[in-house]
């Protein structure tokens, strides 16, 4: 799905951008952390969380966590990448062992063995240094990967051997906050800029055109799992937008939510159901909303907290069962297995800022989250 980095609350929603953007991991589960080095259990006896940054994963929906952060090095040299500030984690939809991880100041790392070991994309850092806001993988060609780095989009077509810049915004401070590959026609790539501009390439990044400008700060794009011409966009202060023509025009969903209150304009994240096309989830200051008709009408999903009692900054929904929903507020993970009728909470293993939340595609007991320290 891929929440991008939220410059206000340091949120990245690693969205499932294609029909399958999660990775099937077998065996051990991934976790990266500067302070967590073993199995940490949060069952009936929850222990205090540390302040480590990095990325963590759980194989039981948040009860226990396992650490892995080995850096692949030549010879017998031992090294790890514990302590990196993670901005996004992306799972390859075609290779069950490939994982990509973007960071704030350490470039991009990738693993081809399900997280047992990581390599650094040195060539990418030479082409475009800076914060990686988003990663998107071609669903039909696992060697084609796009990354949004500051105000640029870079691409590899040969599985990280070489990278080249394929797009940049006009201004250096106009960050590209999201890059998304169309799952149906993977020659189509979208780039969303922080200032509200939406760009498109129809030839796999060779050339780009500006499609629209919503004149609002964009947080993320999400492509419908039913029709890839339908896109949803969350904004920081203007709520949710929808496009039915591949990003050329955008319609605000505000009028459809007015009866629910005004706080829906502060958008946090959007998720589309993969097993129930037309069902959309929208997380805002108002709480969690759902639509069963692609955004035409909306209703609230009851939460454990009242309005304004908690600021939720991450959302993801199981690809297999959209009744399984995860939310994050601060260092607390909220989960429901029945579409919001009841909720449970679990403490996350770090009090650092959560920047990514991702439910595994094939096994929804696996959950990946990323952490980062506040920007100074």
CSV table of C-alpha atoms in Angstrom, one decimal:
chain,number,residue,atom,x,y,z
A,1,UNK,CA,0.0,0.0,0.0
A,2,UNK,CA,2.7,2.9,0.7
A,3,UNK,CA,1.3,5.8,3.7
A,4,UNK,CA,5.2,8.5,2.3
A,5,UNK,CA,6.8,10.6,4.7
A,6,UNK,CA,4.6,13.0,6.6
A,7,UNK,CA,6.7,16.1,7.2
A,8,UNK,CA,4.5,17.1,10.1
A,9,UNK,CA,4.2,13.9,12.2
A,10,UNK,CA,7.0,12.0,10.5
A,11,UNK,CA,4.7,9.3,9.1
A,12,UNK,CA,5.3,7.1,6.2
A,13,UNK,CA,2.6,4.9,5.0
A,14,UNK,CA,4.1,2.2,3.0
A,15,UNK,CA,1.3,1.6,0.7
A,16,UNK,CA,0.5,-1.4,-1.4
A,17,UNK,CA,0.8,0.3,-4.7
A,18,UNK,CA,0.2,-2.6,-6.9
A,19,UNK,CA,-2.1,-5.6,-6.9
A,20,UNK,CA,0.5,-7.2,-4.6
A,21,UNK,CA,3.0,-5.0,-2.9
A,22,UNK,CA,3.8,-7.2,0.0
A,23,UNK,CA,6.4,-10.0,0.2
A,24,UNK,CA,6.1,-13.6,1.3
A,25,UNK,CA,8.7,-14.2,3.9
A,26,UNK,CA,9.4,-17.7,5.1
A,27,UNK,CA,11.4,-18.5,8.2
A,28,UNK,CA,12.7,-15.8,10.4
A,29,UNK,CA,11.1,-12.4,10.6
A,30,UNK,CA,12.8,-9.1,9.9
A,31,UNK,CA,13.6,-6.5,12.6
A,32,UNK,CA,16.1,-3.7,12.6
A,33,UNK,CA,16.8,-1.7,15.7
A,34,UNK,CA,19.6,0.2,17.4
A,35,UNK,CA,18.6,-1.0,20.9
A,36,UNK,CA,16.7,-4.2,20.4
A,37,UNK,CA,18.8,-7.2,19.8
A,38,UNK,CA,16.7,-10.3,20.5
A,39,UNK,CA,13.2,-11.6,20.9
A,40,UNK,CA,11.0,-9.1,22.7
A,41,UNK,CA,7.7,-10.3,24.0
A,42,UNK,CA,4.6,-8.1,24.4
A,43,UNK,CA,2.0,-10.5,25.6
A,44,UNK,CA,0.1,-10.3,28.8
A,45,UNK,CA,3.1,-8.9,30.5
A,46,UNK,CA,4.1,-5.9,28.4
A,47,UNK,CA,7.6,-4.5,29.0
A,48,UNK,CA,8.7,-1.0,28.5
A,49,UNK,CA,9.6,-0.1,24.9
A,50,UNK,CA,13.0,1.2,24.0
A,51,UNK,CA,13.7,4.3,21.9
A,52,UNK,CA,15.5,2.5,19.0
A,53,UNK,CA,15.1,3.5,15.4
A,54,UNK,CA,15.0,1.2,12.4
A,55,UNK,CA,12.4,-1.3,11.3
A,56,UNK,CA,10.7,-4.1,13.1
A,57,UNK,CA,8.4,-7.0,12.3
A,58,UNK,CA,6.1,-9.4,14.1
A,59,UNK,CA,4.9,-12.8,13.2
A,60,UNK,CA,1.9,-12.8,15.6
A,61,UNK,CA,0.3,-9.4,14.9
A,62,UNK,CA,2.2,-7.6,17.5
A,63,UNK,CA,2.7,-9.9,20.5
A,64,UNK,CA,6.4,-10.7,19.9
A,65,UNK,CA,9.2,-9.2,17.8
A,66,UNK,CA,12.5,-10.6,16.4
A,67,UNK,CA,15.7,-8.7,15.4
A,68,UNK,CA,17.8,-9.0,12.2
A,69,UNK,CA,20.1,-6.2,10.9
A,70,UNK,CA,23.1,-7.9,9.4
A,71,UNK,CA,24.9,-5.9,6.7
A,72,UNK,CA,26.5,-8.0,3.9
A,73,UNK,CA,30.2,-7.3,4.0
A,74,UNK,CA,33.3,-8.9,2.3
A,75,UNK,CA,35.2,-11.5,4.1
A,76,UNK,CA,34.8,-12.0,7.8
A,77,UNK,CA,34.0,-8.4,8.6
A,78,UNK,CA,30.9,-8.1,10.7
A,79,UNK,CA,28.7,-5.0,10.4
A,80,UNK,CA,25.0,-4.1,10.9
A,81,UNK,CA,22.7,-1.3,10.1
A,82,UNK,CA,21.0,-0.9,13.5
A,83,UNK,CA,20.3,2.7,14.1
A,84,UNK,CA,19.4,3.9,10.6
A,85,UNK,CA,16.3,6.2,10.4
A,86,UNK,CA,13.9,4.3,8.2
A,87,UNK,CA,11.5,6.2,6.0
A,88,UNK,CA,10.0,3.5,3.9
A,89,UNK,CA,10.0,-0.3,3.5
A,90,UNK,CA,8.8,-1.9,0.2
A,91,UNK,CA,8.2,-5.5,-0.6
A,92,UNK,CA,8.7,-6.9,-4.1
A,93,UNK,CA,5.4,-8.3,-5.4
A,94,UNK,CA,7.2,-10.8,-7.7
A,95,UNK,CA,10.1,-12.0,-5.6
A,96,UNK,CA,9.3,-13.4,-2.1
A,97,UNK,CA,12.7,-12.7,-0.7
A,98,UNK,CA,13.3,-9.1,-2.0
A,99,UNK,CA,12.9,-6.2,0.4
A,100,UNK,CA,13.8,-2.5,-0.1
A,101,UNK,CA,14.3,0.0,2.7
A,102,UNK,CA,14.7,3.7,2.3
A,103,UNK,CA,16.3,5.9,5.0
A,104,UNK,CA,16.6,9.5,5.9
A,105,UNK,CA,20.3,9.9,5.6
A,106,UNK,CA,21.9,6.6,4.7
A,107,UNK,CA,20.5,5.9,1.3
A,108,UNK,CA,18.7,2.7,0.2
A,109,UNK,CA,19.3,-0.9,1.5
A,110,UNK,CA,18.0,-4.0,-0.1
A,111,UNK,CA,17.8,-7.7,0.8
A,112,UNK,CA,17.4,-10.6,-1.5
A,113,UNK,CA,17.2,-13.2,1.2
A,114,UNK,CA,14.1,-12.2,3.2
A,115,UNK,CA,16.0,-9.9,5.5
A,116,UNK,CA,18.8,-12.3,6.5
A,117,UNK,CA,21.3,-9.8,5.1
A,118,UNK,CA,21.3,-6.3,3.6
A,119,UNK,CA,23.3,-4.6,0.9
A,120,UNK,CA,23.6,-0.9,0.4
A,121,UNK,CA,22.7,0.7,-3.0
A,122,UNK,CA,26.0,2.6,-3.3
A,123,UNK,CA,25.3,3.7,-6.9
A,124,UNK,CA,22.0,5.3,-6.0
A,125,UNK,CA,23.6,7.4,-3.3
A,126,UNK,CA,26.0,8.7,-5.9
A,127,UNK,CA,23.2,9.6,-8.3
A,128,UNK,CA,20.9,11.2,-5.8
A,129,UNK,CA,21.8,11.7,-2.2
A,130,UNK,CA,19.2,12.7,0.4
A,131,UNK,CA,16.1,11.4,2.1
A,132,UNK,CA,14.2,8.6,0.4
A,133,UNK,CA,10.5,9.3,0.6
A,134,UNK,CA,9.1,6.4,-1.4
A,135,UNK,CA,9.9,3.2,-3.2
A,136,UNK,CA,7.8,1.5,-5.9
A,137,UNK,CA,8.5,-1.7,-7.7
A,138,UNK,CA,7.3,-2.7,-11.1
A,139,UNK,CA,4.8,-5.6,-10.6
A,140,UNK,CA,5.7,-7.2,-13.9
A,141,UNK,CA,9.5,-6.6,-13.8
A,142,UNK,CA,11.2,-7.1,-10.4
A,143,UNK,CA,14.4,-5.5,-11.6
A,144,UNK,CA,12.7,-2.2,-12.3
A,145,UNK,CA,12.5,-0.1,-9.1
A,146,UNK,CA,11.7,3.6,-8.6
A,147,UNK,CA,12.6,5.7,-5.6
A,148,UNK,CA,11.6,9.3,-4.7
A,149,UNK,CA,14.7,11.0,-3.3
A,150,UNK,CA,14.2,14.6,-2.1
A,151,UNK,CA,12.8,16.3,-5.2
A,152,UNK,CA,13.9,13.6,-7.7
A,153,UNK,CA,12.8,10.2,-9.0
A,154,UNK,CA,15.5,7.7,-9.7
A,155,UNK,CA,15.2,4.3,-11.4
A,156,UNK,CA,17.1,1.0,-11.7
A,157,UNK,CA,16.3,-1.4,-14.5
A,158,UNK,CA,18.9,-4.0,-13.6
A,159,UNK,CA,18.2,-4.9,-10.0
A,160,UNK,CA,20.3,-2.2,-8.3
A,161,UNK,CA,23.4,-2.5,-10.5
A,162,UNK,CA,22.9,1.0,-12.0
A,163,UNK,CA,20.6,3.9,-11.2
A,164,UNK,CA,19.7,7.0,-13.1
A,165,UNK,CA,17.7,10.1,-12.4
A,166,UNK,CA,14.5,10.2,-14.5
A,167,UNK,CA,12.6,13.1,-13.1
A,168,UNK,CA,13.0,16.2,-10.9
A,169,UNK,CA,10.7,19.0,-9.8
A,170,UNK,CA,11.5,22.6,-10.8
A,171,UNK,CA,12.4,23.6,-7.3
A,172,UNK,CA,14.9,21.9,-5.0
A,173,UNK,CA,12.6,22.3,-2.0
A,174,UNK,CA,9.6,20.8,-3.8
A,175,UNK,CA,9.9,17.3,-2.5
A,176,UNK,CA,8.5,14.2,-4.3
A,177,UNK,CA,6.6,12.6,-1.5
A,178,UNK,CA,5.3,9.6,-3.4
A,179,UNK,CA,6.1,7.5,-6.5
A,180,UNK,CA,3.6,4.8,-7.7
A,181,UNK,CA,3.8,2.3,-10.5
A,182,UNK,CA,0.5,1.4,-12.1
A,183,UNK,CA,-0.1,-2.3,-11.5
A,184,UNK,CA,-2.1,-2.8,-14.7
A,185,UNK,CA,0.1,-0.9,-17.2
A,186,UNK,CA,3.5,-0.7,-15.5
A,187,UNK,CA,4.7,1.8,-18.1
A,188,UNK,CA,2.6,4.4,-16.3
A,189,UNK,CA,4.3,5.9,-13.2
A,190,UNK,CA,3.0,8.7,-11.0
A,191,UNK,CA,5.0,11.1,-8.9
A,192,UNK,CA,3.3,13.3,-6.3
A,193,UNK,CA,5.0,16.5,-5.1
A,194,UNK,CA,4.5,18.0,-1.7
A,195,UNK,CA,3.2,21.3,-3.2
A,196,UNK,CA,0.2,19.5,-4.7
A,197,UNK,CA,1.4,18.7,-8.2
A,198,UNK,CA,0.8,15.3,-9.7
A,199,UNK,CA,3.1,14.1,-12.5
A,200,UNK,CA,2.9,11.1,-14.8
A,201,UNK,CA,5.2,9.2,-17.1
A,202,UNK,CA,3.6,7.0,-19.7
A,203,UNK,CA,6.8,5.4,-20.9
A,204,UNK,CA,8.4,3.9,-17.7
A,205,UNK,CA,10.1,7.2,-16.7
A,206,UNK,CA,11.6,8.3,-20.0
A,207,UNK,CA,9.5,11.5,-20.1
A,208,UNK,CA,7.1,13.2,-17.7
A,209,UNK,CA,4.1,15.5,-17.9
A,210,UNK,CA,2.3,17.5,-15.2
A,211,UNK,CA,-1.3,16.2,-14.9
A,212,UNK,CA,-2.8,18.3,-12.1
A,213,UNK,CA,-2.3,20.6,-9.2
A,214,UNK,CA,-4.6,20.3,-6.2
A,215,UNK,CA,-2.8,23.2,-4.5
A,216,UNK,CA,-2.7,21.3,-1.2
A,217,UNK,CA,0.2,19.5,0.5
A,218,UNK,CA,0.0,15.9,-0.6
A,219,UNK,CA,0.8,13.0,1.7
A,220,UNK,CA,0.3,9.9,-0.5
A,221,UNK,CA,-1.3,8.3,-3.5
A,222,UNK,CA,-3.2,5.0,-3.6
A,223,UNK,CA,-4.3,3.1,-6.7
A,224,UNK,CA,-7.6,1.3,-6.7
A,225,UNK,CA,-7.3,-2.5,-6.8
A,226,UNK,CA,-10.3,-2.7,-9.1
A,227,UNK,CA,-9.4,-0.1,-11.7
A,228,UNK,CA,-6.0,1.4,-11.9
A,229,UNK,CA,-7.4,4.6,-13.5
A,230,UNK,CA,-9.0,5.3,-10.1
A,231,UNK,CA,-6.6,6.9,-7.6
A,232,UNK,CA,-7.0,8.3,-4.1
A,233,UNK,CA,-4.9,11.1,-2.6
A,234,UNK,CA,-4.5,12.2,1.0
A,235,UNK,CA,-3.6,15.8,1.9
A,236,UNK,CA,-2.4,17.4,5.1
A,237,UNK,CA,-5.2,19.9,5.5
A,238,UNK,CA,-7.8,19.4,2.7
A,239,UNK,CA,-8.8,15.8,3.3
A,240,UNK,CA,-9.2,13.1,0.7
A,241,UNK,CA,-9.3,13.4,-3.1
A,242,UNK,CA,-10.3,11.0,-5.8
A,243,UNK,CA,-9.5,10.7,-9.5
A,244,UNK,CA,-11.3,8.5,-12.0
A,245,UNK,CA,-9.3,9.4,-15.1
A,246,UNK,CA,-5.7,8.4,-14.2
A,247,UNK,CA,-4.9,11.6,-12.2
A,248,UNK,CA,-5.9,14.2,-14.7
A,249,UNK,CA,-8.7,15.6,-12.6
A,250,UNK,CA,-9.4,15.3,-8.8
A,251,UNK,CA,-12.6,15.5,-6.8
A,252,UNK,CA,-12.6,16.4,-3.1
A,253,UNK,CA,-14.4,13.9,-0.9
A,254,UNK,CA,-15.2,16.6,1.7
A,255,UNK,CA,-18.9,17.1,0.7
A,256,UNK,CA,-19.4,13.3,1.1
A,257,UNK,CA,-18.0,13.5,4.6
A,258,UNK,CA,-19.6,16.7,5.9
A,259,UNK,CA,-22.2,15.0,8.0
A,260,UNK,CA,-19.5,13.3,9.9
A,261,UNK,CA,-17.8,16.5,11.1
A,262,UNK,CA,-15.0,18.7,10.0
A,263,UNK,CA,-11.9,17.0,11.3
A,264,UNK,CA,-11.8,14.6,8.3
A,265,UNK,CA,-9.8,17.4,6.5
A,266,UNK,CA,-6.7,16.5,8.4
A,267,UNK,CA,-5.8,13.3,6.5
A,268,UNK,CA,-3.4,10.7,7.7
A,269,UNK,CA,-3.7,7.7,5.4
A,270,UNK,CA,-5.9,5.9,2.9
A,271,UNK,CA,-6.1,2.1,2.1
A,272,UNK,CA,-8.1,0.2,-0.5
A,273,UNK,CA,-9.4,-3.3,0.0
A,274,UNK,CA,-7.8,-5.9,-2.2
A,275,UNK,CA,-10.5,-8.6,-1.7
A,276,UNK,CA,-13.5,-6.2,-1.8
A,277,UNK,CA,-13.0,-3.8,-4.7
A,278,UNK,CA,-14.8,-0.5,-4.0
A,279,UNK,CA,-14.1,-0.6,-0.2
A,280,UNK,CA,-11.9,2.2,0.9
A,281,UNK,CA,-10.6,3.1,4.4
A,282,UNK,CA,-9.6,6.7,5.3
A,283,UNK,CA,-7.8,7.7,8.5
A,284,UNK,CA,-8.2,11.3,9.6
A,285,UNK,CA,-8.2,13.5,12.7
A,286,UNK,CA,-11.9,12.5,12.9
A,287,UNK,CA,-11.0,8.8,13.2
A,288,UNK,CA,-11.3,5.9,10.8
A,289,UNK,CA,-13.9,6.1,8.0
A,290,UNK,CA,-14.9,3.5,5.5
A,291,UNK,CA,-16.7,3.5,2.1
A,292,UNK,CA,-18.2,0.5,0.3
A,293,UNK,CA,-18.8,2.4,-2.9
A,294,UNK,CA,-15.4,3.8,-3.9
A,295,UNK,CA,-15.9,7.0,-1.9
A,296,UNK,CA,-19.4,8.0,-2.7
A,297,UNK,CA,-20.7,7.5,0.9
A,298,UNK,CA,-18.8,7.2,4.1
A,299,UNK,CA,-19.4,5.9,7.7
A,300,UNK,CA,-17.4,5.8,10.9
A,301,UNK,CA,-15.7,2.8,12.4
A,302,UNK,CA,-15.8,2.9,16.2
A,303,UNK,CA,-12.5,3.1,17.9
A,304,UNK,CA,-11.4,2.6,21.5
A,305,UNK,CA,-10.7,6.3,21.9
A,306,UNK,CA,-13.0,9.2,21.5
A,307,UNK,CA,-12.5,12.0,19.0
A,308,UNK,CA,-9.3,14.1,19.7
A,309,UNK,CA,-8.2,11.6,22.4
A,310,UNK,CA,-5.5,10.1,20.2
A,311,UNK,CA,-3.7,11.1,17.1
A,312,UNK,CA,-3.5,8.1,14.8
A,313,UNK,CA,-0.6,8.3,12.3
A,314,UNK,CA,-0.6,5.0,10.4
A,315,UNK,CA,-3.1,2.6,8.9
A,316,UNK,CA,-2.9,-0.7,7.0
A,317,UNK,CA,-5.4,-3.4,6.1
A,318,UNK,CA,-4.9,-7.1,5.4
A,319,UNK,CA,-4.9,-8.0,1.8
A,320,UNK,CA,-6.5,-11.4,2.6
A,321,UNK,CA,-9.2,-10.1,5.0
A,322,UNK,CA,-10.2,-6.4,5.1
A,323,UNK,CA,-11.8,-7.0,8.6
A,324,UNK,CA,-8.2,-7.2,9.9
A,325,UNK,CA,-7.1,-3.6,10.4
A,326,UNK,CA,-4.1,-2.1,12.1
A,327,UNK,CA,-3.7,1.5,13.4
A,328,UNK,CA,-0.9,3.2,15.3
A,329,UNK,CA,-1.0,6.0,17.7
A,330,UNK,CA,2.3,7.0,19.3
A,331,UNK,CA,3.9,3.7,20.5
A,332,UNK,CA,0.6,1.8,20.6
A,333,UNK,CA,-0.6,-0.6,18.0
A,334,UNK,CA,-4.4,-1.0,17.6
A,335,UNK,CA,-5.7,-4.1,15.9
A,336,UNK,CA,-9.2,-5.5,15.0
A,337,UNK,CA,-10.1,-8.8,13.4
A,338,UNK,CA,-13.8,-8.0,12.9
A,339,UNK,CA,-13.9,-4.7,11.0
A,340,UNK,CA,-13.8,-2.5,14.1
A,341,UNK,CA,-16.4,-4.2,16.3
A,342,UNK,CA,-13.8,-4.8,18.9
A,343,UNK,CA,-10.2,-3.6,19.2
A,344,UNK,CA,-7.0,-4.8,21.0
A,345,UNK,CA,-3.9,-2.8,21.8
A,346,UNK,CA,-0.2,-3.8,21.9
A,347,UNK,CA,2.8,-1.7,22.8
A,348,UNK,CA,5.3,-1.3,20.0
A,349,UNK,CA,9.0,-2.2,20.8
A,350,UNK,CA,10.2,1.4,20.3
A,351,UNK,CA,9.0,4.9,21.4
A,352,UNK,CA,10.7,6.4,18.3
A,353,UNK,CA,8.4,7.9,15.6
A,354,UNK,CA,6.7,5.3,13.6
A,355,UNK,CA,7.3,5.9,9.9
A,356,UNK,CA,5.9,2.8,8.2
A,357,UNK,CA,3.2,0.2,8.7
A,358,UNK,CA,2.8,-2.8,6.4
A,359,UNK,CA,0.7,-6.0,6.6
A,360,UNK,CA,2.1,-9.0,4.8
A,361,UNK,CA,0.4,-10.0,1.6
A,362,UNK,CA,0.1,-13.7,2.1
A,363,UNK,CA,0.4,-14.1,5.8
A,364,UNK,CA,-1.4,-11.3,7.7
A,365,UNK,CA,0.1,-12.4,11.0
A,366,UNK,CA,3.3,-10.8,9.7
A,367,UNK,CA,3.4,-7.0,10.3
A,368,UNK,CA,6.3,-4.7,9.4
A,369,UNK,CA,6.9,-1.3,11.0
A,370,UNK,CA,9.6,1.3,10.6
A,371,UNK,CA,10.9,3.9,13.1
A,372,UNK,CA,12.8,7.1,12.9
A,373,UNK,CA,14.1,9.7,15.3
A,374,UNK,CA,12.6,13.3,15.1
A,375,UNK,CA,14.2,15.6,12.5
A,376,UNK,CA,16.2,18.4,14.2
